[in-house]
Amino acid sequence: MDRDFLIDLFADFGPVAIRRMFSGFGISADGTNFALALRGGLYLRADDQTIPQFEAEGSKPFQYQTRARTVTVNSYWQLPERLYDDPEQLTEWARAALSAAQRAALRKPKARKGKKKATAKEALVAKKTTSRVVPAKRALRARAGTHNHRR
C-alpha cells in the first residue's frame, strides 16, 4: 500500500496524516494514531468495545514473528476485505477505530514531570554556588566550635 492509496481510501473519513512507521505507515487523525498499514495489510485500532465487530467479520489481530515466537498485538485488527470497496462502511469503522484510540489514550497514565535537565550554564552556576556554600558552612561550624579536628 502506498501513501496515495491510503489517502484515497480514507477520503470519506476526512483528512488523515500518514507517516512512515516500521515497514509501513501509521495513519492518524487529530494527532491520534488509529490505523497501521503494514506488511500488505491495513489494521485498525481496536478495544473491548470494537473487537467483537472484527471477530464477527473473521478478522485477526496484527501479528509478527520474532526469532523466538509469534507476537500478537490485540490493539490492532485487520480491516475486513469487504470494506475496501465500501467507503461508507469504512468511514464508520475508521471513526470507531479513532474512538478506540482516543479511549486508550485516556487510560494511559500521564507522564510525571521530573526535574528538567540542567543546561550547561545552570550546571556551572550550581557548581559555583555549591563550592561557596561548603566553605561558609565550615566557617560557621568553626565559630560555633562544632567542627572536628584531626589529632
mmCIF file of C-alpha atoms in Angstrom:
data_model
loop_
_atom_site.group_PDB
_atom_site.id
_atom_site.type_symbol
_atom_site.label_atom_id
_atom_site.label_comp_id
_atom_site.label_asym_id
_atom_site.label_seq_id
_atom_site.Cartn_x
_atom_site.Cartn_y
_atom_site.Cartn_z
ATOM 1 C CA MET A 1 0.000 0.000 0.000
ATOM 2 C CA ASP A 2 1.305 3.403 -0.869
ATOM 3 C CA ARG A 3 0.534 6.809 0.594
ATOM 4 C CA ASP A 4 -1.775 7.901 -2.270
ATOM 5 C CA PHE A 5 -3.848 4.721 -1.994
ATOM 6 C CA LEU A 6 -4.312 5.314 1.756
ATOM 7 C CA ILE A 7 -5.300 8.957 1.258
ATOM 8 C CA ASP A 8 -7.917 7.885 -1.308
ATOM 9 C CA LEU A 9 -9.130 5.050 0.910
ATOM 10 C CA PHE A 10 -9.800 7.410 3.841
ATOM 11 C CA ALA A 11 -11.114 10.312 1.721
ATOM 12 C CA ASP A 12 -14.700 9.955 3.016
ATOM 13 C CA PHE A 13 -13.436 9.718 6.608
ATOM 14 C CA GLY A 14 -11.683 13.074 6.367
ATOM 15 C CA PRO A 15 -8.119 14.308 6.354
ATOM 16 C CA VAL A 16 -5.552 11.891 7.720
ATOM 17 C CA ALA A 17 -1.848 12.199 8.409
ATOM 18 C CA ILE A 18 0.246 9.362 7.044
ATOM 19 C CA ARG A 19 3.729 8.841 8.458
ATOM 20 C CA ARG A 20 6.394 6.240 7.823
ATOM 21 C CA MET A 21 6.325 3.707 10.623
ATOM 22 C CA PHE A 22 8.304 0.485 10.867
ATOM 23 C CA SER A 23 7.980 -1.129 7.445
ATOM 24 C CA GLY A 24 4.770 0.700 6.532
ATOM 25 C CA PHE A 25 2.677 3.671 7.600
ATOM 26 C CA GLY A 26 0.909 4.989 10.666
ATOM 27 C CA ILE A 27 -2.401 6.709 9.947
ATOM 28 C CA SER A 28 -3.708 9.372 12.304
ATOM 29 C CA ALA A 29 -6.420 11.979 12.638
ATOM 30 C CA ASP A 30 -6.432 14.867 15.088
ATOM 31 C CA GLY A 31 -2.994 13.761 16.305
ATOM 32 C CA THR A 32 -4.186 10.277 17.270
ATOM 33 C CA ASN A 33 -2.879 7.172 15.508
ATOM 34 C CA PHE A 34 -5.811 4.907 14.680
ATOM 35 C CA ALA A 35 -4.559 2.649 11.882
ATOM 36 C CA LEU A 36 -1.432 0.900 10.610
ATOM 37 C CA ALA A 37 -0.619 -0.125 7.048
ATOM 38 C CA LEU A 38 1.931 -2.908 7.478
ATOM 39 C CA ARG A 39 3.011 -5.970 5.513
ATOM 40 C CA GLY A 40 0.383 -5.532 2.851
ATOM 41 C CA GLY A 41 -2.473 -5.255 5.354
ATOM 42 C CA LEU A 42 -4.420 -2.462 6.941
ATOM 43 C CA TYR A 43 -5.039 -2.679 10.684
ATOM 44 C CA LEU A 44 -7.426 -0.514 12.718
ATOM 45 C CA ARG A 45 -7.155 0.299 16.405
ATOM 46 C CA ALA A 46 -9.499 -1.859 18.474
ATOM 47 C CA ASP A 47 -10.537 -2.282 22.094
ATOM 48 C CA ASP A 48 -13.073 -4.254 24.113
ATOM 49 C CA GLN A 49 -15.926 -2.298 22.521
ATOM 50 C CA THR A 50 -14.881 -2.891 18.898
ATOM 51 C CA ILE A 51 -13.091 -6.265 18.899
ATOM 52 C CA PRO A 52 -16.410 -8.187 18.661
ATOM 53 C CA GLN A 53 -17.083 -6.469 15.285
ATOM 54 C CA PHE A 54 -13.712 -7.630 13.972
ATOM 55 C CA GLU A 55 -14.281 -11.144 15.248
ATOM 56 C CA ALA A 56 -17.731 -11.256 13.592
ATOM 57 C CA GLU A 57 -16.050 -10.396 10.271
ATOM 58 C CA GLY A 58 -13.417 -13.114 10.723
ATOM 59 C CA SER A 59 -10.590 -10.582 11.126
ATOM 60 C CA LYS A 60 -7.462 -11.338 13.103
ATOM 61 C CA PRO A 61 -5.252 -9.145 15.283
ATOM 62 C CA PHE A 62 -1.926 -7.931 13.940
ATOM 63 C CA GLN A 63 0.867 -10.467 14.392
ATOM 64 C CA TYR A 64 4.568 -10.519 13.706
ATOM 65 C CA GLN A 65 7.262 -13.123 14.092
ATOM 66 C CA THR A 66 10.426 -12.807 16.172
ATOM 67 C CA ARG A 67 13.174 -15.417 16.228
ATOM 68 C CA ALA A 68 11.655 -16.993 19.292
ATOM 69 C CA ARG A 69 7.881 -16.578 18.930
ATOM 70 C CA THR A 70 4.847 -15.029 17.290
ATOM 71 C CA VAL A 71 3.753 -11.757 18.880
ATOM 72 C CA THR A 72 0.066 -10.817 18.738
ATOM 73 C CA VAL A 73 -0.886 -7.146 19.045
ATOM 74 C CA ASN A 74 -4.522 -7.204 20.185
ATOM 75 C CA SER A 75 -4.915 -3.443 19.896
ATOM 76 C CA TYR A 76 -4.810 -3.507 16.054
ATOM 77 C CA TRP A 77 -7.057 -5.759 13.965
ATOM 78 C CA GLN A 78 -7.077 -6.374 10.223
ATOM 79 C CA LEU A 79 -9.583 -4.394 8.186
ATOM 80 C CA PRO A 80 -12.214 -6.736 6.701
ATOM 81 C CA GLU A 81 -11.677 -7.128 2.945
ATOM 82 C CA ARG A 82 -15.225 -6.038 2.050
ATOM 83 C CA LEU A 83 -14.577 -2.536 3.460
ATOM 84 C CA TYR A 84 -12.021 -1.699 0.760
ATOM 85 C CA ASP A 85 -14.972 -1.401 -1.654
ATOM 86 C CA ASP A 86 -17.431 0.244 0.751
ATOM 87 C CA PRO A 87 -16.266 3.794 1.605
ATOM 88 C CA GLU A 88 -19.324 4.493 3.764
ATOM 89 C CA GLN A 89 -18.781 1.456 5.981
ATOM 90 C CA LEU A 90 -15.025 2.029 6.027
ATOM 91 C CA THR A 91 -15.669 5.532 7.364
ATOM 92 C CA GLU A 92 -17.774 4.106 10.212
ATOM 93 C CA TRP A 93 -15.085 1.577 11.098
ATOM 94 C CA ALA A 94 -12.376 4.263 10.929
ATOM 95 C CA ARG A 95 -14.372 6.519 13.271
ATOM 96 C CA ALA A 96 -14.791 3.592 15.682
ATOM 97 C CA ALA A 97 -11.028 2.940 15.481
ATOM 98 C CA LEU A 98 -10.278 6.601 16.201
ATOM 99 C CA SER A 99 -12.633 6.455 19.208
ATOM 100 C CA ALA A 100 -10.876 3.299 20.451
ATOM 101 C CA ALA A 101 -7.505 5.039 20.126
ATOM 102 C CA GLN A 102 -8.795 8.082 22.000
ATOM 103 C CA ARG A 103 -10.183 5.886 24.787
ATOM 104 C CA ALA A 104 -6.811 4.138 25.054
ATOM 105 C CA ALA A 105 -5.037 7.495 25.294
ATOM 106 C CA LEU A 106 -7.299 8.495 28.182
ATOM 107 C CA ARG A 107 -6.446 5.279 30.050
ATOM 108 C CA LYS A 108 -2.682 5.822 29.753
ATOM 109 C CA PRO A 109 -1.121 7.162 32.921
ATOM 110 C CA LYS A 110 0.111 10.687 32.442
ATOM 111 C CA ALA A 111 3.877 11.055 32.436
ATOM 112 C CA ARG A 112 5.153 12.543 35.648
ATOM 113 C CA LYS A 113 7.067 15.701 35.216
ATOM 114 C CA GLY A 114 10.512 15.118 36.642
ATOM 115 C CA LYS A 115 13.308 17.516 37.116
ATOM 116 C CA LYS A 116 14.313 19.069 33.874
ATOM 117 C CA LYS A 117 17.868 18.505 32.827
ATOM 118 C CA ALA A 118 20.009 21.492 33.704
ATOM 119 C CA THR A 119 21.619 23.435 30.906
ATOM 120 C CA ALA A 120 25.398 23.771 30.919
ATOM 121 C CA LYS A 121 25.095 27.319 32.254
ATOM 122 C CA GLU A 122 22.726 26.246 35.059
ATOM 123 C CA ALA A 123 25.059 23.392 35.999
ATOM 124 C CA LEU A 124 28.033 25.781 36.184
ATOM 125 C CA VAL A 125 26.094 28.237 38.366
ATOM 126 C CA ALA A 126 25.011 25.400 40.660
ATOM 127 C CA LYS A 127 28.591 24.152 40.949
ATOM 128 C CA LYS A 128 29.884 27.625 41.821
ATOM 129 C CA THR A 129 27.108 28.124 44.365
ATOM 130 C CA THR A 130 27.826 24.764 45.984
ATOM 131 C CA SER A 131 31.550 25.441 46.253
ATOM 132 C CA ARG A 132 30.807 28.732 48.054
ATOM 133 C CA VAL A 133 28.300 27.193 50.423
ATOM 134 C CA VAL A 134 30.577 24.444 51.739
ATOM 135 C CA PRO A 135 33.352 26.806 52.985
ATOM 136 C CA ALA A 136 30.682 29.044 54.526
ATOM 137 C CA LYS A 137 29.266 26.092 56.474
ATOM 138 C CA ARG A 138 32.766 25.194 57.652
ATOM 139 C CA ALA A 139 33.276 28.757 58.853
ATOM 140 C CA LEU A 140 30.005 28.681 60.796
ATOM 141 C CA ARG A 141 30.931 25.375 62.407
ATOM 142 C CA ALA A 142 34.356 26.709 63.327
ATOM 143 C CA ARG A 143 32.816 29.729 65.047
ATOM 144 C CA ALA A 144 30.358 27.517 66.876
ATOM 145 C CA GLY A 145 33.104 25.100 67.885
ATOM 146 C CA THR A 146 31.341 22.102 66.343
ATOM 147 C CA HIS A 147 33.974 21.149 63.839
ATOM 148 C CA ASN A 148 36.065 18.059 64.188
ATOM 149 C CA HIS A 149 39.832 18.391 64.346
ATOM 150 C CA ARG A 150 42.134 15.658 63.312
ATOM 151 C CA ARG A 151 44.594 14.985 66.013
#
